[in-house]
Short mmCIF file of C-alpha atoms and ligand atoms in Angstrom, two decimals:
data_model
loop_
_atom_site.label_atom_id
_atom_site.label_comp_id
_atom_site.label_asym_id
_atom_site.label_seq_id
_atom_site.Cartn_x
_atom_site.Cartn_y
_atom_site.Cartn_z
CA UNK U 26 -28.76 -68.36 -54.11
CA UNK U 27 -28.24 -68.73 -57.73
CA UNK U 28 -30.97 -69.87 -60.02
CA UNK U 29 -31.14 -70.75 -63.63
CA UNK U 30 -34.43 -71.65 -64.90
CA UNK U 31 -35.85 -73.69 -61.96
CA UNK U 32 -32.72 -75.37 -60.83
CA UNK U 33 -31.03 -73.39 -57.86
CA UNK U 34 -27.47 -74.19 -57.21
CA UNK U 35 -25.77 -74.09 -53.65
CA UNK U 36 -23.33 -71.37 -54.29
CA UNK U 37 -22.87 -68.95 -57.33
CA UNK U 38 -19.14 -70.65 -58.15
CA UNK U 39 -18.99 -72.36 -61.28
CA UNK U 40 -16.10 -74.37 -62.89
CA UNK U 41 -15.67 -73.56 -66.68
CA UNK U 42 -15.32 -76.06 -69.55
CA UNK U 43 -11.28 -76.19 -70.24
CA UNK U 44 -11.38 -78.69 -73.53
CA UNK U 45 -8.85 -81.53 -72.34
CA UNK U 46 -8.85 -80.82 -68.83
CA UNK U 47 -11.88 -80.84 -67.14
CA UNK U 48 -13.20 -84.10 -67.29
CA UNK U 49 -15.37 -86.33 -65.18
CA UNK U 50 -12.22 -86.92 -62.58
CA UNK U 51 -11.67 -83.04 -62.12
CA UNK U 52 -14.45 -82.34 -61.72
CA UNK U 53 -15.44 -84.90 -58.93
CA UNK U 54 -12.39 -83.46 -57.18
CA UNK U 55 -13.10 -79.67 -57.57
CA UNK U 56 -16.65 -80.67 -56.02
CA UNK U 57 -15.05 -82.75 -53.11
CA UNK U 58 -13.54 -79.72 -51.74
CA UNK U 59 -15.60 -77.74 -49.74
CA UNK U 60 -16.03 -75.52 -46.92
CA UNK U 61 -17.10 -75.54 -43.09
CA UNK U 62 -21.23 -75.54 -44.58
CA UNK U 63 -19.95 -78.61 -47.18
CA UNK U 64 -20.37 -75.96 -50.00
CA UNK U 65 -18.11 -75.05 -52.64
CA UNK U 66 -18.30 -75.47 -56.06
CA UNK U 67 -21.80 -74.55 -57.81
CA UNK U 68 -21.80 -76.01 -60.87
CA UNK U 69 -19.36 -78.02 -63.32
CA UNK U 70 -19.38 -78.21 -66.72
CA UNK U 71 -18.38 -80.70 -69.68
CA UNK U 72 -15.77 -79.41 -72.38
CA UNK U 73 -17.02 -78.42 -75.17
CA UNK U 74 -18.97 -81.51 -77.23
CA UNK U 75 -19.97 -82.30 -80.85
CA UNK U 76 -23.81 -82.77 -81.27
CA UNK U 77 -22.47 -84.78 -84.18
CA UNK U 78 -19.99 -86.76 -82.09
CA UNK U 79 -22.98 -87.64 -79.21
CA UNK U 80 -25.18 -88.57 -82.05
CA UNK U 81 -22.84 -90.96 -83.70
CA UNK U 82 -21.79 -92.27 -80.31
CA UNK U 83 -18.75 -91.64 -81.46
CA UNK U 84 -16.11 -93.07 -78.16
CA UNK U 85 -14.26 -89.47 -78.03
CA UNK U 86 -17.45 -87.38 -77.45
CA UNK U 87 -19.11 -90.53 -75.37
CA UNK U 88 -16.01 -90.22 -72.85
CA UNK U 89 -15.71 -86.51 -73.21
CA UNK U 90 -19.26 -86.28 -72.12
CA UNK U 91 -19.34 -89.17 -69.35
CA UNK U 92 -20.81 -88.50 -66.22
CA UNK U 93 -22.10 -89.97 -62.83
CA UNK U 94 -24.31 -89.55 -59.56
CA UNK U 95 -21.80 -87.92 -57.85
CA UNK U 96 -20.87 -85.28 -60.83
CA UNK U 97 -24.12 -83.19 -60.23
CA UNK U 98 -25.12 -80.31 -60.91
CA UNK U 99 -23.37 -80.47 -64.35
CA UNK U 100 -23.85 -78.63 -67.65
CA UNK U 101 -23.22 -80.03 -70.73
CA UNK U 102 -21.52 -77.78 -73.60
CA UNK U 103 -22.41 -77.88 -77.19
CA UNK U 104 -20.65 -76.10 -80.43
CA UNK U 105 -21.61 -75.78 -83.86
CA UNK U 106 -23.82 -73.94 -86.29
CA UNK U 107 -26.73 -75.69 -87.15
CA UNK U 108 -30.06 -75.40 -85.03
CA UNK U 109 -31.84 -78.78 -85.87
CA UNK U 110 -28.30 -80.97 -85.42
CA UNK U 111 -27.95 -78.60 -81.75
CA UNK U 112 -31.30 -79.32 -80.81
CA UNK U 113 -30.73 -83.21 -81.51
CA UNK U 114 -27.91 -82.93 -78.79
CA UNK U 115 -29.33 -81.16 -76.63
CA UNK U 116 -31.91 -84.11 -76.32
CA UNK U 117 -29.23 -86.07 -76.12
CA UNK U 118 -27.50 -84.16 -73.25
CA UNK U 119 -31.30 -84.18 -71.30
CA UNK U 120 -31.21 -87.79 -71.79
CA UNK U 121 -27.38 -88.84 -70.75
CA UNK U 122 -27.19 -86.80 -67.46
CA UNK U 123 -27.13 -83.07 -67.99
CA UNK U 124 -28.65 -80.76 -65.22
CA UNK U 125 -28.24 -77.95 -67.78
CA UNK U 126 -27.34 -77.27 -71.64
CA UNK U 127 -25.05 -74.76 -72.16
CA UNK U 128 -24.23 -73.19 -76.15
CA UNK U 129 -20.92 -72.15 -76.85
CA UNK U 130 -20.51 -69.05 -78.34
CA UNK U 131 -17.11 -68.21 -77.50
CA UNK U 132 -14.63 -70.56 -78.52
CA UNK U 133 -11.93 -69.01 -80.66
CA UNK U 134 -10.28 -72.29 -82.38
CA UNK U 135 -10.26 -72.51 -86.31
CA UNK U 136 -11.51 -76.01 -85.99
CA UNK U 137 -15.29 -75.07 -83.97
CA UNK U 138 -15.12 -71.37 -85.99
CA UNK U 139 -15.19 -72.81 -89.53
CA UNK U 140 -18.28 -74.75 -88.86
CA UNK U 141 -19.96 -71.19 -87.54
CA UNK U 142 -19.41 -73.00 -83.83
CA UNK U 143 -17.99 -71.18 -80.91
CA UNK U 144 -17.70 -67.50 -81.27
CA UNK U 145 -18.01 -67.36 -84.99
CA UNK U 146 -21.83 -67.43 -83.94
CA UNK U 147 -21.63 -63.95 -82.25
CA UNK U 148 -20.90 -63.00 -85.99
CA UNK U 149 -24.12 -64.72 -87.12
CA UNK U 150 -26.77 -64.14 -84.50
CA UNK U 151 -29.56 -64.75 -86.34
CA UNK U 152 -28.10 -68.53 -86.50
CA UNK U 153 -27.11 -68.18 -82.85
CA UNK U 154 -31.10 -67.12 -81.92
CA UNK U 155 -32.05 -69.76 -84.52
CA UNK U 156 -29.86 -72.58 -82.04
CA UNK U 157 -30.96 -71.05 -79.00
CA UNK U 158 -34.50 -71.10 -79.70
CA UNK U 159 -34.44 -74.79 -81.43
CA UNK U 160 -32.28 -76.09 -78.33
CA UNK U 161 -35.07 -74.64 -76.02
CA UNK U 162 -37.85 -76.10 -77.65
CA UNK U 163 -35.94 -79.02 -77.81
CA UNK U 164 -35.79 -78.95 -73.74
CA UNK U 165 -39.20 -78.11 -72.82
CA UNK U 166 -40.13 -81.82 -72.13
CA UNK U 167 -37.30 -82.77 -69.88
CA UNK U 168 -37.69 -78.89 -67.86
CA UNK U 169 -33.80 -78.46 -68.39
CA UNK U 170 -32.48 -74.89 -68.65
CA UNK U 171 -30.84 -73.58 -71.10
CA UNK U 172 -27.27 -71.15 -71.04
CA UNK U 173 -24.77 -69.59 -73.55
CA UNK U 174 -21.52 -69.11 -73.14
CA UNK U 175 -19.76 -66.06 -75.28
CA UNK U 176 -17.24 -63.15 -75.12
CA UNK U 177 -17.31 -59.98 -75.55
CA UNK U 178 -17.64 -59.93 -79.24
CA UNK U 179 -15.41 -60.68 -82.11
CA UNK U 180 -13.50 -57.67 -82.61
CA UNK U 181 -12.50 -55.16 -80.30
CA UNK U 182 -14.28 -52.16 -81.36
CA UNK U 183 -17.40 -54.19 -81.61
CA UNK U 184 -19.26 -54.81 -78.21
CA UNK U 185 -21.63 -57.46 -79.63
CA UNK U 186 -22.79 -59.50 -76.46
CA UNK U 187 -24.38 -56.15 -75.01
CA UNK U 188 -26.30 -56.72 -77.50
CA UNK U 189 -26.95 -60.39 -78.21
CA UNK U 190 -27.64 -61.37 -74.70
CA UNK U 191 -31.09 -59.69 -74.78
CA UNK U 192 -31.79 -61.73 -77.77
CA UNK U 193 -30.72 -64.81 -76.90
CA UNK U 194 -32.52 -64.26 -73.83
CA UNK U 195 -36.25 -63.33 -75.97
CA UNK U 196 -34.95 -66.94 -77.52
CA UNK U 197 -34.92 -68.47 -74.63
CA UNK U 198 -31.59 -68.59 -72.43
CA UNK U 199 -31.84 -68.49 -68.68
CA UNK U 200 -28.71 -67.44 -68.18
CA UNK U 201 -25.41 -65.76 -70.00
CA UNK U 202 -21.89 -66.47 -69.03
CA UNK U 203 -19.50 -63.74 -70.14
CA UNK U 204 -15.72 -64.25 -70.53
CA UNK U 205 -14.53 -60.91 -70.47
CA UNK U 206 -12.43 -60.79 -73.74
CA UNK U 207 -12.61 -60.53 -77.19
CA UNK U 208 -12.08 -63.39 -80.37
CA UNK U 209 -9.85 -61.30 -81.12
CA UNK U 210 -7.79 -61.48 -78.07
CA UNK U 211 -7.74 -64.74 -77.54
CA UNK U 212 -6.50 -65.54 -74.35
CA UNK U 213 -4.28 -62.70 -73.92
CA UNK U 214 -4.36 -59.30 -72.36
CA UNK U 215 -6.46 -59.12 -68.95
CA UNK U 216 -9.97 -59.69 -68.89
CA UNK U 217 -12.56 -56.38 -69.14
CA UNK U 218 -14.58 -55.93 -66.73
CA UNK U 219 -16.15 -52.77 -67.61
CA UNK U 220 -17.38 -55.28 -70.87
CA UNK U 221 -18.71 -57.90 -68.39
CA UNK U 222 -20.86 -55.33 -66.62
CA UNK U 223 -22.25 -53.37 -69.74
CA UNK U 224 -23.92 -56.93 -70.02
CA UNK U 225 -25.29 -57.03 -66.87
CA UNK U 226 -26.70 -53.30 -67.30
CA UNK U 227 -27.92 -55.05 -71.14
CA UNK U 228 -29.37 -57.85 -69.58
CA UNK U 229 -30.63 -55.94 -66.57
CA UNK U 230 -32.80 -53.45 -68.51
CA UNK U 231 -33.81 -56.12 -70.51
CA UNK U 232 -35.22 -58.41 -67.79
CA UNK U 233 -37.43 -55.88 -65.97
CA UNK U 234 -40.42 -57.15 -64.25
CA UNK U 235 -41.97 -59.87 -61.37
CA UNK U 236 -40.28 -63.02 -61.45
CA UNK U 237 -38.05 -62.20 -64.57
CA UNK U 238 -34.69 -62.76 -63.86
CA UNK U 239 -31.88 -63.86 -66.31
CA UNK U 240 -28.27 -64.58 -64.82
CA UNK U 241 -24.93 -63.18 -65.94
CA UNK U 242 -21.97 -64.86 -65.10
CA UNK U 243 -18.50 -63.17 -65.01
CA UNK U 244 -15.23 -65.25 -66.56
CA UNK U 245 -12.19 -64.67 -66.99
CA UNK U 246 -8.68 -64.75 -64.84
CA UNK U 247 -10.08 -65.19 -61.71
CA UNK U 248 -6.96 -66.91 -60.06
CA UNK U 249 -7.39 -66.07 -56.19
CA UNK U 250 -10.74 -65.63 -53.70
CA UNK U 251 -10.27 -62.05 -53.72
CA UNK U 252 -10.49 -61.77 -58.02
CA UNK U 253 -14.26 -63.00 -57.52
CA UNK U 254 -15.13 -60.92 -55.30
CA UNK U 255 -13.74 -58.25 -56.93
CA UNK U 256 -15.30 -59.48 -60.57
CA UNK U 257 -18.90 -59.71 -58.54
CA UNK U 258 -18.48 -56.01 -57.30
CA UNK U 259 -17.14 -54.21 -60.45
CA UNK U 260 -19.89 -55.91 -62.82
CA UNK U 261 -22.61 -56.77 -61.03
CA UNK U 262 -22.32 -60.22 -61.97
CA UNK U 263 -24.60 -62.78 -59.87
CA UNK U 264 -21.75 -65.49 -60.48
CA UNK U 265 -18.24 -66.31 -61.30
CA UNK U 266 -17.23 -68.89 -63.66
CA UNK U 267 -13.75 -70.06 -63.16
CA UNK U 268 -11.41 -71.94 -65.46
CA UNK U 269 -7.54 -72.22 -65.26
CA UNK U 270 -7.65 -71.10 -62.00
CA UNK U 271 -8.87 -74.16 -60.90
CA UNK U 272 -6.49 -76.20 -62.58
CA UNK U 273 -3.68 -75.23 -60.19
CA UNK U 274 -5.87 -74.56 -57.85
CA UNK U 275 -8.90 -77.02 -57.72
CA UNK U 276 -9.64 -76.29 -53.71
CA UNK U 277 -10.40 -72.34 -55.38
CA UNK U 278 -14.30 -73.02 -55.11
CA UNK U 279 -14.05 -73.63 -51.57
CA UNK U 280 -12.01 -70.50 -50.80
CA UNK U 281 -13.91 -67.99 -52.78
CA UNK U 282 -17.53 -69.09 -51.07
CA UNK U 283 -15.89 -68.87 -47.59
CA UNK U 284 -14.44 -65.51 -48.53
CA UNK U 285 -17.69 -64.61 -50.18
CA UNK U 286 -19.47 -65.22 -46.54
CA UNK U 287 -17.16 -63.67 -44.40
CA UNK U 288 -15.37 -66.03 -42.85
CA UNK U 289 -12.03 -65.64 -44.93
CA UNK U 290 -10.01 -67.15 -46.94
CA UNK U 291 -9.38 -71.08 -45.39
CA UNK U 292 -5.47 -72.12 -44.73
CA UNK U 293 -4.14 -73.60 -47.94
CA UNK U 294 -3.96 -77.08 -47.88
CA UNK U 295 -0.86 -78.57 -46.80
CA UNK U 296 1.77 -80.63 -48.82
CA UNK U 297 0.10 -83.73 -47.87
CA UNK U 298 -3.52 -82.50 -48.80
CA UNK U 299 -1.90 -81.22 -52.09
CA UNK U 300 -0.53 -84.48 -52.81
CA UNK U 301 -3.90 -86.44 -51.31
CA UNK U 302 -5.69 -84.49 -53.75
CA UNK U 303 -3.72 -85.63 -56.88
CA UNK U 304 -3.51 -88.97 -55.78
CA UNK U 305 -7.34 -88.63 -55.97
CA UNK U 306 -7.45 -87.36 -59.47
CA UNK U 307 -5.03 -89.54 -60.66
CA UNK U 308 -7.08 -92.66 -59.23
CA UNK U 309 -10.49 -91.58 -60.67
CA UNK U 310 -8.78 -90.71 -64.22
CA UNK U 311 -7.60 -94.46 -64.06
CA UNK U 312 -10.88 -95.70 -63.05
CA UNK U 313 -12.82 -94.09 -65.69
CA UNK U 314 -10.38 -93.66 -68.58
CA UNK U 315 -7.73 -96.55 -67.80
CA UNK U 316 -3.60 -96.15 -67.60
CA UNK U 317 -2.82 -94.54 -70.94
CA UNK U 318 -5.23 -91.55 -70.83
CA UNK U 319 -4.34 -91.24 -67.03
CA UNK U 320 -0.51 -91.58 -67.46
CA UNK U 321 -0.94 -89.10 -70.10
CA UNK U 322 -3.01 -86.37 -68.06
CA UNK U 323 -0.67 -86.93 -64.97
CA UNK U 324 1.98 -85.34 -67.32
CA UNK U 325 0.62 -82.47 -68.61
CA UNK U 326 -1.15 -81.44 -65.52
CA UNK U 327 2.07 -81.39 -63.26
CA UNK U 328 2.57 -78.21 -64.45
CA UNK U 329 -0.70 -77.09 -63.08
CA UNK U 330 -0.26 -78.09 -59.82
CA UNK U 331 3.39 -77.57 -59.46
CA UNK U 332 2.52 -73.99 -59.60
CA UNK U 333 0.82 -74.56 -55.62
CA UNK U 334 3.87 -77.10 -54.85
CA UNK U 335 6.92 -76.48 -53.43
CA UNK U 336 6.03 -73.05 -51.59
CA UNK U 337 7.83 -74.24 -48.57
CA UNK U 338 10.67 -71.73 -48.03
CA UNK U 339 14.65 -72.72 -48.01
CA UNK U 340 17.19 -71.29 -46.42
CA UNK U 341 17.85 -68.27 -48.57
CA UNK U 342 13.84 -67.72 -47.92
CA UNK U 343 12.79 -68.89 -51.67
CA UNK U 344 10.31 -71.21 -52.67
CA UNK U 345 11.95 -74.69 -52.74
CA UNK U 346 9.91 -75.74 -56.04
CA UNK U 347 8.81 -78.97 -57.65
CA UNK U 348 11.04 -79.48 -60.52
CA UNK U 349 12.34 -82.65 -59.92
CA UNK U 350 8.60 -84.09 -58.71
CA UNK U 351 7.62 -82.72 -62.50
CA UNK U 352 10.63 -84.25 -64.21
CA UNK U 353 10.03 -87.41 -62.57
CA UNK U 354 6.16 -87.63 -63.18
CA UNK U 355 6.77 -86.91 -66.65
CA UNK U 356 9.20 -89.40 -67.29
CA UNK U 357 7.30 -92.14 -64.89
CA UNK U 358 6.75 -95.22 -66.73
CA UNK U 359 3.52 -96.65 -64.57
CA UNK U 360 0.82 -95.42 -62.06
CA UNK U 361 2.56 -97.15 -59.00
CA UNK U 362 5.77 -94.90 -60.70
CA UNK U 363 3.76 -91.74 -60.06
CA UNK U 364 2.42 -92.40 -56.99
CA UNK U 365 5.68 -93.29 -55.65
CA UNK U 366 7.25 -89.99 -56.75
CA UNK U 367 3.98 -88.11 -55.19
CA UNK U 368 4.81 -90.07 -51.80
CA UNK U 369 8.49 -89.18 -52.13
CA UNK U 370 7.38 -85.56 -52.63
CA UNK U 371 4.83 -85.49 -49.30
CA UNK U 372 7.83 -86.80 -47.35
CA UNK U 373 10.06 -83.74 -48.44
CA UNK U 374 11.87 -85.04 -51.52
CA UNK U 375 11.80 -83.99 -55.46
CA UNK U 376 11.93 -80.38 -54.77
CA UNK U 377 14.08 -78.30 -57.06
CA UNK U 378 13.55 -74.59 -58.11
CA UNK U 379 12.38 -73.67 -61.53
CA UNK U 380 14.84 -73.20 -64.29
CA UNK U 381 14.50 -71.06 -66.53
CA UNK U 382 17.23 -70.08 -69.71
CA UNK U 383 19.54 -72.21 -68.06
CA UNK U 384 19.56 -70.79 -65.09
CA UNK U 385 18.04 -72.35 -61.86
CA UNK U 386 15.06 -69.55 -60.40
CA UNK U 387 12.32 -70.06 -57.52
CA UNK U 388 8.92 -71.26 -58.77
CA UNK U 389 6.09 -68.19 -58.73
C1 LIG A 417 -7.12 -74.76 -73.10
C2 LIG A 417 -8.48 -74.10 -72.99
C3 LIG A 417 -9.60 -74.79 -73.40
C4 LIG A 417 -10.86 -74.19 -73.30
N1 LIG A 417 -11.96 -74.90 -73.69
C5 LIG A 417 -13.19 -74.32 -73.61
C6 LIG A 417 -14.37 -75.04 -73.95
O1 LIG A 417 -14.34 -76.23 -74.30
N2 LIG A 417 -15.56 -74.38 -73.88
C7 LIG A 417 -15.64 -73.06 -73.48
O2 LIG A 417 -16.73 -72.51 -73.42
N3 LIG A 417 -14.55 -72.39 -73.10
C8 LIG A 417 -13.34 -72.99 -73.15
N4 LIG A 417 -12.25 -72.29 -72.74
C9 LIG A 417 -12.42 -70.94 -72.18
C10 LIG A 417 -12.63 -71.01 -70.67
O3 LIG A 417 -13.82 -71.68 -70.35
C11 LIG A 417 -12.69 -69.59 -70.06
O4 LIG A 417 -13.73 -68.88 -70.66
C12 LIG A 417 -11.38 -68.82 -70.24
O5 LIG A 417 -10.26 -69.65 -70.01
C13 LIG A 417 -11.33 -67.61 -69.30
O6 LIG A 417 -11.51 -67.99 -67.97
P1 LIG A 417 -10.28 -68.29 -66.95
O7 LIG A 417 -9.39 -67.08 -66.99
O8 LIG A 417 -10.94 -68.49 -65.62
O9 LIG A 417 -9.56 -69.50 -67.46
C14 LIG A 417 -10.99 -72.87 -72.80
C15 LIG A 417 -9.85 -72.20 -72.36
C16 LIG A 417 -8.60 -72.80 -72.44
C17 LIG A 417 -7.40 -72.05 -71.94
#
């Protein structure tokens, strides 16, 4: 059992914020997939939102942070760099839904770093322990926890969430995810766990004692059942946190909590579960966001998915692919378009292999 502050959550699988993918509709269907006990996903979280933007009501942030009964337990993410404007959202967040408040002190993006937002904060932590502690007292009347969300540090050579964790903890987080990279990295090279668990040790010093017990959460490239269990092992983490994983993959949650008790990893889904499940997202992004923002989505996120479509082997013993279903979903002019082409698809059509410089190769 996983606990932040006083709310326990049924399994220690969480789905990350992903800023333009995982909305209200993902992450109903990331929770609907579950395993034999109905468990899989722990706890979802918004993409990352602008105090500023709640506050105003401003329709971007009021749709970016929509939720519902079913979308629960769910954190809501803040950025920026001043404590009294965090605070102010972080009321907001108590009072529009949020289960938890989560700080983000990781985001790497010009935009959110200018403002000392995201992880421009891990290079200012009095400011971040300034936020923390304002968005805490901020909380105490609604009993909502509080969580930050960093990396490793900015630069390479500098290890600074060893550090600031215990700190932000004295402030008052109840729990610290850690994405296992650095600012500096971005998204690219593969993610550290020896970092992730000098935080744990950090934190785990730190939080000696009865009843004292702060969690760390592992991120970063978990893409299969056996990479959280692996992550949980090498760090010590008591959770995973899992982003573009999920995108291709949204039934992950389910796998890695029946791995995680022994009973393996479930069959993958067949074609016509696959396509049952898109059909799903693509019907809840149209009921809560309407045809352009769906139509829109249902493009990019093809890609996503099309890398667990099309696994079926041909003749030659190669994946058969989902080109043609991508091509045809990105050029489909209305939703009864794209569900047509997802039918087609179930029934064994708009397959293709990948192509790639010109030249036609089996999908991953
Ligand atoms: C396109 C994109 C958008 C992201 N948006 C956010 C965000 O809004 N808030 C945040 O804390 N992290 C954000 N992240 C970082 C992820 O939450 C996560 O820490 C990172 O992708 C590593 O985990 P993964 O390998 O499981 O994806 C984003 C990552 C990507 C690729």
């Amino acid at each position: 059992m996983l606990t932040i502050g006083g709310t326990t959550l049924a399994t220690p699988l969480l789905l990350a914020p992903i800023a333009g993918y995982c909305d209200l509709a993902f992450r109903l269907v990331c929770r609907s997939i579950v395993d034999v006990d109905g468990k899989g996903l722990g706890l979802a979280c918004t993409d990352l939102l602008s105090p500023q933007g709640l506050l105003r009501g401003t329709a971007s942030s009021l749709d970016l942070a929509r939720t519902n009964d079913q979308d629960k337990p769910v954190g809501m993410q803040l950025y920026g760099g001043l404590p009294e404007v965090m605070a102010e959202g972080a009321i907001w967040a108590a009072e529009h839904g949020a289960t938890i408040v989560d700080i983000n002190m990781g985001c790497p993006v010009d935009k959110v770093t200018k403002k000392d937002g995201g992880s421009k904060l891990l290079c200012i932590p009095d400011i971040a322990v300034q936020i923390v502690r304002a968005c805490r007292r901020a909380l105490e009347p609604y009993g909502l926890p509080l969580t930050c969300k960093m990396r490793l540090g900015w630069f390479d050579d500098q290890p600074v969430a060893e550090w600031l964790a215990p700190r932000l903890i004295d402030a008052g987080a109840q729990a610290i995810t850690i994405h296992g990279r650095t600012t500096v990295q971005k998204f690219m090279g593969t993610v550290r766990h020896e970092g992730i668990a000098r935080v744990v040790e950090a934190v785990g010093r730190h939080c000696k004692g009865p009843g004292v017990s702060v969690p760390v959460i592992g991120n970063g490239d978990v893409r299969e059942p056996q990479d959280a269990v692996e992550m949980m092992r090498r760090t010590g983490c008591a959770a995973v946190m899992i982003g573009r994983g999920a995108l291709s993959t949204p039934w992950l949650f389910r796998d890695c909590w029946s791995l995680m008790n022994g009973r393996g990893v479930p069959p993958e889904p067949t074609t016509r579960e696959k396509i049952d499940i898109m059909h799903r997202y693509f019907d809840l992004m149209l009921e809560f966001r309407g045809e352009p923002y769906a139509m829109t989505q249902i493009r990019r996120r093809i890609s996503w998915f099309g890398k667990r479509l099309g696994r079926e082997l041909d003749e030659k013993g190669r994946p058969m692919g989902c080109r043609a279903l991508r091509e045809a979903v990105r050029e489909a002019g209305s939703p009864a378009e794209v569900r047509e082409h997802f039918e087609v698809f179930a029934a064994g059509g708009l397959r293709g292999a990948e192509v790639e410089g010109g030249r036609e190769v089996a999908a991953e």
